[in-house]
XYZ file of C-alpha atoms in Angstrom:
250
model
C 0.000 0.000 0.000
C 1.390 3.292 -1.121
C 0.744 6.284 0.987
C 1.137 10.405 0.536
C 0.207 13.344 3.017
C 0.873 16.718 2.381
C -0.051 20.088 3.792
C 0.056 23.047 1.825
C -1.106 26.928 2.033
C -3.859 28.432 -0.200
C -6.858 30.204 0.582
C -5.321 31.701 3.373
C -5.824 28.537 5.033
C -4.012 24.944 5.153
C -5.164 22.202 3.184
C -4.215 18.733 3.996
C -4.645 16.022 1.862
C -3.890 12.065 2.930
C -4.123 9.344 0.100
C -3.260 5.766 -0.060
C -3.298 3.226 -2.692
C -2.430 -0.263 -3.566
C -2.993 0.319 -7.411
C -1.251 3.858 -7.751
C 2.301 4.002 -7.385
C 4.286 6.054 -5.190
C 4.948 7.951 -8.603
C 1.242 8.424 -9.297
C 0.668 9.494 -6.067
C 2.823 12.159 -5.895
C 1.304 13.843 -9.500
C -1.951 13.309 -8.127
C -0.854 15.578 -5.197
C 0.337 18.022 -7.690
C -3.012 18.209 -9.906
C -4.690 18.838 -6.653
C -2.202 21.614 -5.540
C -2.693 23.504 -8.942
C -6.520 22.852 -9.236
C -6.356 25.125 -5.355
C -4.324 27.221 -6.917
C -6.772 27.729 -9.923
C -9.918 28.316 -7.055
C -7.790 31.072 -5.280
C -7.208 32.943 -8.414
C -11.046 32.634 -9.642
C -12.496 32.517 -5.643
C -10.489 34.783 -3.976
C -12.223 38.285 -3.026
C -8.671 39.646 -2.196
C -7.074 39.179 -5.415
C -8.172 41.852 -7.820
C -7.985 39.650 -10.974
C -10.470 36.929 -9.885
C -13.750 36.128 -11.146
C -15.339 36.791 -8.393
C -13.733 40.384 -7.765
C -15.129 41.548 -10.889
C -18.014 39.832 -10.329
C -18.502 41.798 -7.203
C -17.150 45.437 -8.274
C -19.598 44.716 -11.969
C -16.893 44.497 -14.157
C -18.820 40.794 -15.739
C -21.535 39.177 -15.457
C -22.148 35.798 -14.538
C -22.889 34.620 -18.149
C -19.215 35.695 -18.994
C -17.650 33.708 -16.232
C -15.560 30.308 -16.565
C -17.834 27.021 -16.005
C -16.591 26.464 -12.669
C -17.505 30.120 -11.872
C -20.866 29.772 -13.095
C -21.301 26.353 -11.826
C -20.870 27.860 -7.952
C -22.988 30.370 -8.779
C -25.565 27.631 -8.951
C -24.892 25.798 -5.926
C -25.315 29.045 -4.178
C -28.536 30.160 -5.604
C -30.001 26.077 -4.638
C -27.926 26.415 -0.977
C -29.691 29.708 -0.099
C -33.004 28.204 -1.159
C -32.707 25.094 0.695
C -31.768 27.582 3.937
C -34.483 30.114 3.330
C -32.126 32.978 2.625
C -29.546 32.104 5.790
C -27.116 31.102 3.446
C -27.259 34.424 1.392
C -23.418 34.994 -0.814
C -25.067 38.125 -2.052
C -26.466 40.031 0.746
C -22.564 40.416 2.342
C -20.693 43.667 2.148
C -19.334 44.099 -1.121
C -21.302 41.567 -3.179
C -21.280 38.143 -4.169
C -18.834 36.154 -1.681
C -19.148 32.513 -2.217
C -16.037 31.709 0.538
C -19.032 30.077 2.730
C -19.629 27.268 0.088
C -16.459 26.862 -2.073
C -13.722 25.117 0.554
C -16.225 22.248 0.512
C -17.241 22.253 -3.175
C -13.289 22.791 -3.791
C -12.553 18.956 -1.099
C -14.892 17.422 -3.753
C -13.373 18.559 -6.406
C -10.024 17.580 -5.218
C -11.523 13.506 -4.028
C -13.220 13.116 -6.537
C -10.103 14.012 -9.057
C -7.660 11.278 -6.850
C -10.227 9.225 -7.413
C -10.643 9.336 -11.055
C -6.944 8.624 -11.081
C -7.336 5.182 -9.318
C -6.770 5.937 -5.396
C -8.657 4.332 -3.671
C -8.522 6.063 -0.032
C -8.505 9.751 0.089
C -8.851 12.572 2.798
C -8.938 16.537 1.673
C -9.485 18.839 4.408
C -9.723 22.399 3.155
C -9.487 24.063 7.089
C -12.625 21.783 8.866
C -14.470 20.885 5.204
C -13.546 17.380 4.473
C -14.575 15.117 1.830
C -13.754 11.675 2.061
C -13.706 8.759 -0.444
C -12.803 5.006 0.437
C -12.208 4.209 3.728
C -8.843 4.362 5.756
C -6.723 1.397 5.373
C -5.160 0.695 8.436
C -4.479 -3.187 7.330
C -8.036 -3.710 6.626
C -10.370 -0.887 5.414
C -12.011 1.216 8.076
C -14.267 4.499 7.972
C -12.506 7.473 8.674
C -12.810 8.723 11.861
C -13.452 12.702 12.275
C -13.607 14.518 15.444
C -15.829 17.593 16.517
C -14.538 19.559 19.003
C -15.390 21.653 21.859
C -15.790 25.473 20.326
C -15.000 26.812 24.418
C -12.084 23.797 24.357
C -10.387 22.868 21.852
C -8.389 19.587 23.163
C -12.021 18.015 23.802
C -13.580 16.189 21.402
C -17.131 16.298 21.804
C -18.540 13.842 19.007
C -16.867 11.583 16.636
C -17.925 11.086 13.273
C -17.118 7.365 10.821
C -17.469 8.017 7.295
C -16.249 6.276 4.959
C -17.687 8.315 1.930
C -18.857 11.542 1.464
C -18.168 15.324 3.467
C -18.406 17.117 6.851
C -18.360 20.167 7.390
C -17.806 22.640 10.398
C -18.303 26.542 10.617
C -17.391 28.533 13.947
C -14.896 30.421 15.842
C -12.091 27.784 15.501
C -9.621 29.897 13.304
C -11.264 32.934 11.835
C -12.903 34.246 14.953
C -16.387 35.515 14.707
C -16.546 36.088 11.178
C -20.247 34.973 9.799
C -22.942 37.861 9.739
C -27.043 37.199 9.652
C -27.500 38.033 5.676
C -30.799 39.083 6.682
C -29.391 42.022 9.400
C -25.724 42.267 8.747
C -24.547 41.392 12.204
C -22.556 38.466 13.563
C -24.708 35.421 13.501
C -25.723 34.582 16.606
C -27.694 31.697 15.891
C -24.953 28.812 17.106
C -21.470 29.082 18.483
C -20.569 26.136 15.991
C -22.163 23.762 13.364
C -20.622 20.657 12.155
C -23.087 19.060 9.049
C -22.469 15.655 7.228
C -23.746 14.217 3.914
C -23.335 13.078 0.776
C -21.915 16.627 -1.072
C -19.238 19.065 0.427
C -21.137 21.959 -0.878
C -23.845 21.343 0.725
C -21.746 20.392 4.116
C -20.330 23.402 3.756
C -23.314 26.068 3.209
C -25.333 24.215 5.487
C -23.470 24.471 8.540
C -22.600 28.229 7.627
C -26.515 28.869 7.691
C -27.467 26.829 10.507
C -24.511 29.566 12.262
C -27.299 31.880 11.554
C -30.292 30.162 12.067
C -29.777 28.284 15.214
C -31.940 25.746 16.480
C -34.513 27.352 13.835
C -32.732 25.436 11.050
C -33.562 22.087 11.993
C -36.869 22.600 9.963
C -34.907 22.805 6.604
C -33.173 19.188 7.439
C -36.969 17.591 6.468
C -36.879 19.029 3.150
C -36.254 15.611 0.559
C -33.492 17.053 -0.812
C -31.905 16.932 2.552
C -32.315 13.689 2.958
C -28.432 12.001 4.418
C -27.533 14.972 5.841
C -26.764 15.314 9.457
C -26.511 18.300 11.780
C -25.172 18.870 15.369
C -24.709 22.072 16.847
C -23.673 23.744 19.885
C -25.808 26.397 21.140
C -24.381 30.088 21.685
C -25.508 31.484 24.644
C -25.704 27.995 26.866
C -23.494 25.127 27.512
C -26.028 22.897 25.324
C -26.377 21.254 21.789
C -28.475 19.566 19.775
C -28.792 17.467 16.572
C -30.501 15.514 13.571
C-alpha cells in the first residue's frame, strides 16, 4: 500500500490532503498531489475576493456578469442560488458587504473537487481537508479498510472532542470560531450570527456540508426545519448552542 500526506497553504488557510493506494504508485501518487495543488491554486485565483484579478472580484465590483464567467464560476454560482433556497435565505453569498462572496460554500465544493479528481486517477482512499471541510472517499486502510474517523470539538475547548464522526464516503463540514474568529454575519441584518457558536453538518456533497453548517450559524436551532426538506435527505446536523453550555442534533 502506497501512501502520501501533504499540507500546503492556499486560501489563506491549510489544506491537507492524505491518500493511499495499492494500485497507484508512489509515482502516481505524488502527481496526483500536484493536480490537486494547482486545481487550489486555480480556485484562489477565480475565488479569492482579495485578489483583484479573480472572477469573483469583478463579479462583485460589476466588471462581468455571470454569463461571462468560466464554467466552474458559473457552476458555484448555482450551488449558491439552490444552498440559499434550501436555507431560506440564511445562506445568502449576495447580501454580504461588497457583493457576491461565495467563501461560505467553495472550501467544501473545492474537497470534492479535489476527491473526486484522486479518485478518477485510481486511489482508492482519500482525505482533503480544506481548514474543517472534508470530503472523504474510500475508507482508511489501516491493514483492513475502516471508515474514517473525524472529530468535533469543543468550540469553548479545543483539546475536547465532543462527538466523533465514521465516514467512509462523502463530506463534513464545520463553521465557527475555531480559526477565523467571529466572522459569519445574519444576511438578513448584517450582524454576527448569533444563531450557534458552531455547526458541524455531514452528507453526501461538500457543498452542501459546507453552506449548510454556515446557515445553521445563523439560524440556530430554527434550522432544523430545513433538514426535512427531501433534498436533505443524508444529511446530518449537530450544533452547539451560543448562549448555553447545550447542543443539539438531527
Amino acid at each position: 500500500m502506497n501512501h502520501l500526506r501533504k499540507q500546503f497553504s492556499v486560501w489563506g488557510t491549510t489544506v491537507d490532503v492524505d491518500i493511499s493506494s495499492s494500485a497507484v504508485s508512489e509515482d502516481g501518487l505524488n502527481q496526483g498531489m500536484q493536480q490537486v495543488i494547482d486545481f487550489c491554486k486555480q480556485v484562489d485565483s477565480d475565488f479569492s475576493t482579495y485578489i483583484d484579478t479573480s472572477w469573483v472580484t469583478r463579479l462583485r465590483t460589476n466588471q462581468v456578469e455571470i454569463t461571462s464567467c468560466p464554467p466552474l464560476v458559473q457552476e458555484v454560482w448555482q450551488l449558491c442560488l439552490q444552498a440559499k433556497h434550501l436555507t431560506d435565505g440564511a445562506f445568502d453569498p449576495w447580501a454580504v458587504e461588497g457583493g457576491f462572496d461565495p467563501s461560505g460554500l467553495v472550501k467544501g465544493w473545492a474537497a470534492d473537487k479535489c476527491a473526486d479528481l484522486l479518485v478518477t486517477l485510481g486511489i482508492e482512499h482519500v482525505q482533503v481537508n480544506a481548514a474543517g471541510d472534508l470530503s472523504l472517499r474510500g475508507g482508511f486502510y489501516d491493514g483492513v479498510v475502516k471508515p474514517w474517523s473525524i472529530g468535533v470539538v469543543n468550540p469553548d475547548n479545543r483539546t475536547e472532542v465532543v462527538k466523533i464522526y465514521e465516514i467512509t464516503d462523502g463530506a463534513i463540514a464545520t463553521s465557527g470560531t475555531y480559526e477565523r474568529g467571529a466572522h459569519i454575519h445574519d444576511p438578513l441584518n448584517g450582524l454576527i450570527a448569533i444563531g450557534a457558536k458552531s455547526a458541524t453538518v455531514t452528507g453526501p456533497l461538500g457543498w452542501l456540508c459546507d453552506a449548510l453548517a454556515t446557515a445553521v450559524m445563523v439560524g440556530g436551532q430554527e434550522s432544523a426545519k430545513w433538514f426535512g426538506q427531501p433534498e436533505l435527505e443524508g444529511y446530518r446536523v449537530f450544533a452547539v448552542n451560543r448562549h448555553e453550555e447545550s447542543s443539539w442534533e438531527i
